[in-house]
Amino acid sequence: MDRVGTEASSPFVIALTREEGKNGKLRRALLSSDRIKQLPVQLQELPCIEHADGPDTHKLSLTLASSQFDYIAITSPEAAKVMAAAWIEAGRPNLGMVAAVGKATQEALKKLGIDVAFVPSKATAATLVKELPTSEKATEMGRPTTVFYPASAKAADTLQNGLEARGFDVLRLNTYDTVPASWNEEQIILAQSARVACFASPSAVTAWLANTDNLETPRALACCIGETSAKACRENQWEDRNIFYPEKPGVEGWAISVADALEHLAKNSD
């Protein structure tokens, strides 16, 4: 637990909902925010999701070892971790060009020893679909550009449908899954006190609701890392005025959105 800002009997509780051990970047950004330092705030880690094997996990190493693609599309740090483990197991075969959605995914791949050839201008699958160039080699050979997409089982069809509409040949394997974390009584009480919940994925939104919908307290303000999670909140009946997110996904903008939400709370609690 971290307290920020002035002393107060009832600080604004912020729930950091990424899986255990992955809330550090946002916590540091919040603790260093001059705007947030002016407010009574308490940061609490309350993981909403856990990762598990997907239905195609067992196929990943063999696919990497036996097939060659123009691109491998990696859309999250967890996808990077799963793919890298299978790549090492397969003997580190040539991966072709790797496309990463977002700076965090790019950094995760770099730490795992995998070079990234393409990052879209905005960290969304839809932007990757628009901006991913066709392979010059594929064009010269008169064949479609091939893309391997090791995905979360819960990921939307945006990436493969969009690339296929552009004429790409996409193989998707659901190599991992996200499941709701089970909360104990202490965590449920903590969720009741949260005034702001920070979401990094639609799965986290769904898991939060699964654990809190029976609570009588009002819903926390939703602070999302980007528009995809914000859309999930909207689809689950959060009011637009209670959803905060940056135009460009990322931790820096996410922290600014949390500051916006806290100032909204402070203004309306006066």
CSV table of C-alpha atoms in Angstrom, one decimal:
chain,number,residue,atom,x,y,z
A,1,MET,CA,0.0,0.0,0.0
A,2,ASP,CA,1.3,3.5,-0.9
A,3,ARG,CA,-0.1,6.8,0.4
A,4,VAL,CA,0.3,9.9,-1.6
A,5,GLY,CA,-0.5,13.5,-1.0
A,6,THR,CA,-1.8,15.3,2.0
A,7,GLU,CA,-3.0,13.4,5.1
A,8,ALA,CA,-6.7,12.8,5.1
A,9,SER,CA,-9.1,10.5,7.1
A,10,SER,CA,-10.6,9.2,3.8
A,11,PRO,CA,-8.0,9.0,1.0
A,12,PHE,CA,-9.1,8.2,-2.5
A,13,VAL,CA,-8.3,4.5,-2.9
A,14,ILE,CA,-7.0,3.5,-6.4
A,15,ALA,CA,-7.1,-0.1,-7.3
A,16,LEU,CA,-4.2,-1.3,-9.5
A,17,THR,CA,-5.7,-4.3,-11.3
A,18,ARG,CA,-3.0,-5.8,-13.4
A,19,GLU,CA,-1.9,-9.3,-12.6
A,20,GLU,CA,0.4,-9.7,-9.6
A,21,GLY,CA,3.9,-8.2,-10.1
A,22,LYS,CA,2.9,-6.1,-13.2
A,23,ASN,CA,1.6,-2.9,-11.6
A,24,GLY,CA,5.0,-1.4,-10.9
A,25,LYS,CA,5.2,0.9,-13.9
A,26,LEU,CA,1.8,2.5,-13.2
A,27,ARG,CA,2.6,2.8,-9.5
A,28,ARG,CA,5.8,4.6,-10.2
A,29,ALA,CA,4.1,7.0,-12.6
A,30,LEU,CA,1.3,7.8,-10.1
A,31,LEU,CA,3.8,8.3,-7.2
A,32,SER,CA,5.8,10.7,-9.3
A,33,SER,CA,2.8,12.8,-10.6
A,34,ASP,CA,2.8,16.3,-9.2
A,35,ARG,CA,-1.0,16.5,-9.7
A,36,ILE,CA,-1.6,13.4,-7.7
A,37,LYS,CA,0.8,14.5,-4.9
A,38,GLN,CA,-1.7,17.3,-4.2
A,39,LEU,CA,-4.5,14.8,-3.3
A,40,PRO,CA,-5.0,12.3,-0.6
A,41,VAL,CA,-4.5,9.0,-2.3
A,42,GLN,CA,-3.9,5.4,-1.4
A,43,LEU,CA,-2.7,2.9,-4.0
A,44,GLN,CA,-3.7,-0.7,-3.6
A,45,GLU,CA,-2.8,-3.7,-5.7
A,46,LEU,CA,-5.9,-5.8,-6.5
A,47,PRO,CA,-5.2,-8.2,-9.4
A,48,CYS,CA,-8.2,-8.9,-11.5
A,49,ILE,CA,-6.8,-11.6,-13.9
A,50,GLU,CA,-4.4,-14.5,-14.0
A,51,HIS,CA,-2.9,-16.1,-17.0
A,52,ALA,CA,-3.4,-19.7,-18.0
A,53,ASP,CA,-2.5,-22.0,-21.0
A,54,GLY,CA,-4.7,-21.5,-24.0
A,55,PRO,CA,-6.2,-24.3,-26.2
A,56,ASP,CA,-3.3,-24.0,-28.7
A,57,THR,CA,-0.4,-23.7,-26.3
A,58,HIS,CA,1.0,-27.1,-27.2
A,59,LYS,CA,1.1,-26.2,-30.9
A,60,LEU,CA,3.3,-23.1,-30.5
A,61,SER,CA,6.8,-24.6,-30.3
A,62,LEU,CA,6.2,-26.9,-33.2
A,63,THR,CA,4.7,-24.1,-35.4
A,64,LEU,CA,7.7,-21.9,-34.7
A,65,ALA,CA,10.1,-24.8,-35.5
A,66,SER,CA,8.4,-26.0,-38.7
A,67,SER,CA,6.9,-23.0,-40.3
A,68,GLN,CA,8.3,-19.7,-41.6
A,69,PHE,CA,6.2,-16.5,-41.7
A,70,ASP,CA,6.9,-13.0,-43.0
A,71,TYR,CA,5.7,-11.5,-39.7
A,72,ILE,CA,4.9,-12.6,-36.2
A,73,ALA,CA,2.4,-10.2,-34.6
A,74,ILE,CA,2.8,-9.9,-30.8
A,75,THR,CA,0.2,-7.7,-29.1
A,76,SER,CA,1.0,-7.7,-25.4
A,77,PRO,CA,3.9,-8.4,-23.0
A,78,GLU,CA,2.3,-11.7,-21.9
A,79,ALA,CA,2.1,-12.8,-25.6
A,80,ALA,CA,5.7,-11.9,-25.9
A,81,LYS,CA,6.6,-14.0,-22.8
A,82,VAL,CA,4.7,-17.0,-24.0
A,83,MET,CA,6.1,-16.8,-27.5
A,84,ALA,CA,9.6,-16.4,-26.3
A,85,ALA,CA,9.4,-19.4,-24.1
A,86,ALA,CA,8.2,-21.6,-27.0
A,87,TRP,CA,10.9,-20.1,-29.3
A,88,ILE,CA,13.6,-21.1,-26.9
A,89,GLU,CA,12.1,-24.5,-26.5
A,90,ALA,CA,12.1,-24.9,-30.3
A,91,GLY,CA,15.8,-24.1,-30.5
A,92,ARG,CA,15.6,-20.4,-31.4
A,93,PRO,CA,14.6,-20.8,-35.1
A,94,ASN,CA,14.5,-17.8,-37.4
A,95,LEU,CA,11.4,-15.7,-36.7
A,96,GLY,CA,11.2,-13.5,-39.7
A,97,MET,CA,10.0,-9.9,-38.9
A,98,VAL,CA,8.4,-9.4,-35.5
A,99,ALA,CA,5.7,-6.7,-35.2
A,100,ALA,CA,4.9,-5.5,-31.7
A,101,VAL,CA,1.8,-3.6,-30.6
A,102,GLY,CA,3.0,-0.9,-28.1
A,103,LYS,CA,6.2,0.1,-26.4
A,104,ALA,CA,5.7,-2.2,-23.5
A,105,THR,CA,5.4,-5.2,-25.8
A,106,GLN,CA,8.5,-4.1,-27.8
A,107,GLU,CA,10.5,-3.7,-24.5
A,108,ALA,CA,9.3,-7.1,-23.3
A,109,LEU,CA,10.5,-8.7,-26.6
A,110,LYS,CA,13.8,-6.9,-26.5
A,111,LYS,CA,14.5,-8.2,-22.9
A,112,LEU,CA,13.7,-11.7,-24.1
A,113,GLY,CA,16.3,-11.4,-26.9
A,114,ILE,CA,13.9,-10.9,-29.8
A,115,ASP,CA,14.4,-8.0,-32.2
A,116,VAL,CA,11.3,-6.0,-33.3
A,117,ALA,CA,11.0,-4.8,-36.9
A,118,PHE,CA,7.7,-2.9,-36.8
A,119,VAL,CA,5.7,-1.0,-34.2
A,120,PRO,CA,2.5,0.9,-35.2
A,121,SER,CA,2.1,4.5,-34.4
A,122,LYS,CA,-0.6,3.7,-31.9
A,123,ALA,CA,-0.7,0.7,-29.6
A,124,THR,CA,-3.9,-0.9,-30.9
A,125,ALA,CA,-4.5,-3.9,-33.2
A,126,ALA,CA,-6.6,-1.7,-35.5
A,127,THR,CA,-3.6,0.6,-36.1
A,128,LEU,CA,-1.3,-2.3,-36.8
A,129,VAL,CA,-3.9,-3.6,-39.3
A,130,LYS,CA,-3.8,-0.2,-41.1
A,131,GLU,CA,0.0,0.3,-41.0
A,132,LEU,CA,1.7,-3.0,-41.3
A,133,PRO,CA,3.5,-3.0,-44.7
A,134,THR,CA,3.3,-6.0,-47.0
A,135,SER,CA,6.4,-8.1,-47.4
A,136,GLU,CA,8.5,-7.1,-50.3
A,137,LYS,CA,9.7,-10.7,-50.6
A,138,ALA,CA,6.1,-12.0,-50.7
A,139,THR,CA,5.2,-9.4,-53.4
A,140,GLU,CA,8.1,-10.4,-55.5
A,141,MET,CA,7.1,-14.1,-55.2
A,142,GLY,CA,3.5,-13.3,-56.1
A,143,ARG,CA,2.0,-14.6,-52.8
A,144,PRO,CA,0.2,-13.1,-49.9
A,145,THR,CA,2.2,-11.7,-46.9
A,146,THR,CA,2.0,-14.3,-44.1
A,147,VAL,CA,1.4,-13.4,-40.5
A,148,PHE,CA,1.6,-15.7,-37.4
A,149,TYR,CA,-0.5,-14.3,-34.6
A,150,PRO,CA,0.0,-16.1,-31.2
A,151,ALA,CA,-2.9,-14.6,-29.3
A,152,SER,CA,-4.9,-14.5,-26.1
A,153,ALA,CA,-7.9,-16.8,-26.4
A,154,LYS,CA,-10.0,-13.8,-25.4
A,155,ALA,CA,-8.5,-11.4,-27.9
A,156,ALA,CA,-11.0,-9.9,-30.4
A,157,ASP,CA,-10.8,-10.8,-34.1
A,158,THR,CA,-9.7,-7.3,-35.1
A,159,LEU,CA,-6.1,-8.2,-36.1
A,160,GLN,CA,-6.7,-11.3,-38.2
A,161,ASN,CA,-9.9,-10.1,-39.8
A,162,GLY,CA,-8.4,-6.7,-40.7
A,163,LEU,CA,-5.2,-8.1,-42.1
A,164,GLU,CA,-7.1,-10.8,-44.1
A,165,ALA,CA,-9.3,-8.1,-45.5
A,166,ARG,CA,-6.1,-6.5,-46.8
A,167,GLY,CA,-5.0,-9.8,-48.5
A,168,PHE,CA,-2.7,-11.1,-45.8
A,169,ASP,CA,-2.6,-14.8,-44.9
A,170,VAL,CA,-3.0,-15.0,-41.1
A,171,LEU,CA,-2.5,-18.0,-38.8
A,172,ARG,CA,-3.9,-17.4,-35.3
A,173,LEU,CA,-3.2,-19.7,-32.4
A,174,ASN,CA,-4.8,-19.1,-29.0
A,175,THR,CA,-1.6,-19.6,-27.0
A,176,TYR,CA,-2.7,-18.3,-23.6
A,177,ASP,CA,-5.8,-17.3,-21.8
A,178,THR,CA,-6.8,-14.8,-19.1
A,179,VAL,CA,-9.0,-16.0,-16.3
A,180,PRO,CA,-10.6,-14.0,-13.4
A,181,ALA,CA,-8.6,-13.9,-10.2
A,182,SER,CA,-10.4,-15.2,-7.2
A,183,TRP,CA,-10.6,-12.6,-4.4
A,184,ASN,CA,-10.7,-13.3,-0.7
A,185,GLU,CA,-12.8,-11.4,1.8
A,186,GLU,CA,-10.1,-8.8,2.4
A,187,GLN,CA,-9.8,-8.0,-1.3
A,188,ILE,CA,-13.6,-7.7,-1.7
A,189,ILE,CA,-13.6,-5.2,1.1
A,190,LEU,CA,-10.8,-3.3,-0.6
A,191,ALA,CA,-12.7,-3.2,-3.9
A,192,GLN,CA,-15.7,-1.7,-2.0
A,193,SER,CA,-13.5,1.2,-0.9
A,194,ALA,CA,-11.9,1.8,-4.3
A,195,ARG,CA,-12.9,5.1,-5.9
A,196,VAL,CA,-10.8,4.5,-9.0
A,197,ALA,CA,-10.1,1.2,-10.8
A,198,CYS,CA,-7.2,1.1,-13.3
A,199,PHE,CA,-7.8,-1.3,-16.2
A,200,ALA,CA,-5.3,-2.5,-18.8
A,201,SER,CA,-7.5,-4.9,-20.7
A,202,PRO,CA,-11.1,-5.8,-21.4
A,203,SER,CA,-10.5,-9.1,-19.4
A,204,ALA,CA,-9.7,-7.0,-16.3
A,205,VAL,CA,-12.9,-5.1,-16.7
A,206,THR,CA,-14.9,-8.3,-17.0
A,207,ALA,CA,-13.1,-9.8,-14.0
A,208,TRP,CA,-13.7,-6.7,-11.9
A,209,LEU,CA,-17.4,-6.8,-12.6
A,210,ALA,CA,-17.6,-10.5,-11.8
A,211,ASN,CA,-16.1,-9.8,-8.4
A,212,THR,CA,-17.9,-6.6,-7.6
A,213,ASP,CA,-21.4,-6.6,-9.2
A,214,ASN,CA,-23.0,-7.9,-6.0
A,215,LEU,CA,-21.6,-5.1,-4.0
A,216,GLU,CA,-23.9,-2.2,-3.0
A,217,THR,CA,-21.3,0.5,-3.3
A,218,PRO,CA,-21.3,2.7,-6.5
A,219,ARG,CA,-19.0,1.6,-9.3
A,220,ALA,CA,-15.5,3.0,-9.1
A,221,LEU,CA,-14.4,5.5,-11.8
A,222,ALA,CA,-12.7,3.5,-14.6
A,223,CYS,CA,-9.2,4.6,-15.7
A,224,CYS,CA,-8.1,2.7,-18.7
A,225,ILE,CA,-4.8,2.3,-20.5
A,226,GLY,CA,-6.5,3.0,-23.8
A,227,GLU,CA,-9.6,3.0,-25.9
A,228,THR,CA,-10.0,-0.8,-26.1
A,229,SER,CA,-10.5,-1.2,-22.3
A,230,ALA,CA,-12.6,2.0,-22.3
A,231,LYS,CA,-14.9,0.5,-24.9
A,232,ALA,CA,-15.3,-2.6,-22.6
A,233,CYS,CA,-16.3,-0.4,-19.8
A,234,ARG,CA,-18.8,1.5,-22.0
A,235,GLU,CA,-20.3,-1.9,-23.1
A,236,ASN,CA,-20.7,-2.9,-19.5
A,237,GLN,CA,-22.8,0.2,-18.6
A,238,TRP,CA,-20.2,2.6,-17.2
A,239,GLU,CA,-21.3,6.1,-17.9
A,240,ASP,CA,-19.1,8.0,-20.3
A,241,ARG,CA,-18.4,10.7,-17.7
A,242,ASN,CA,-17.0,8.0,-15.4
A,243,ILE,CA,-14.5,6.6,-17.9
A,244,PHE,CA,-11.0,8.2,-18.3
A,245,TYR,CA,-8.4,7.1,-20.8
A,246,PRO,CA,-5.7,8.7,-23.0
A,247,GLU,CA,-6.0,9.1,-26.7
A,248,LYS,CA,-2.7,7.2,-27.2
A,249,PRO,CA,-2.4,4.0,-25.1
A,250,GLY,CA,0.5,3.9,-22.7
A,251,VAL,CA,1.4,4.2,-19.0
A,252,GLU,CA,2.3,7.9,-19.1
A,253,GLY,CA,-1.1,8.8,-20.6
A,254,TRP,CA,-2.8,6.3,-18.2
A,255,ALA,CA,-1.3,8.1,-15.2
A,256,ILE,CA,-2.6,11.4,-16.5
A,257,SER,CA,-6.1,9.9,-16.9
A,258,VAL,CA,-5.9,8.8,-13.2
A,259,ALA,CA,-5.0,12.3,-12.2
A,260,ASP,CA,-8.0,13.6,-14.2
A,261,ALA,CA,-10.3,11.1,-12.5
A,262,LEU,CA,-9.0,12.1,-9.0
A,263,GLU,CA,-9.4,15.8,-9.7
A,264,HIS,CA,-13.0,15.0,-10.8
A,265,LEU,CA,-13.6,13.2,-7.5
A,266,ALA,CA,-12.0,16.0,-5.5
A,267,LYS,CA,-14.1,18.6,-7.2
A,268,ASN,CA,-17.3,16.7,-6.7
A,269,SER,CA,-16.6,15.9,-3.0
A,270,ASP,CA,-16.1,19.5,-1.9
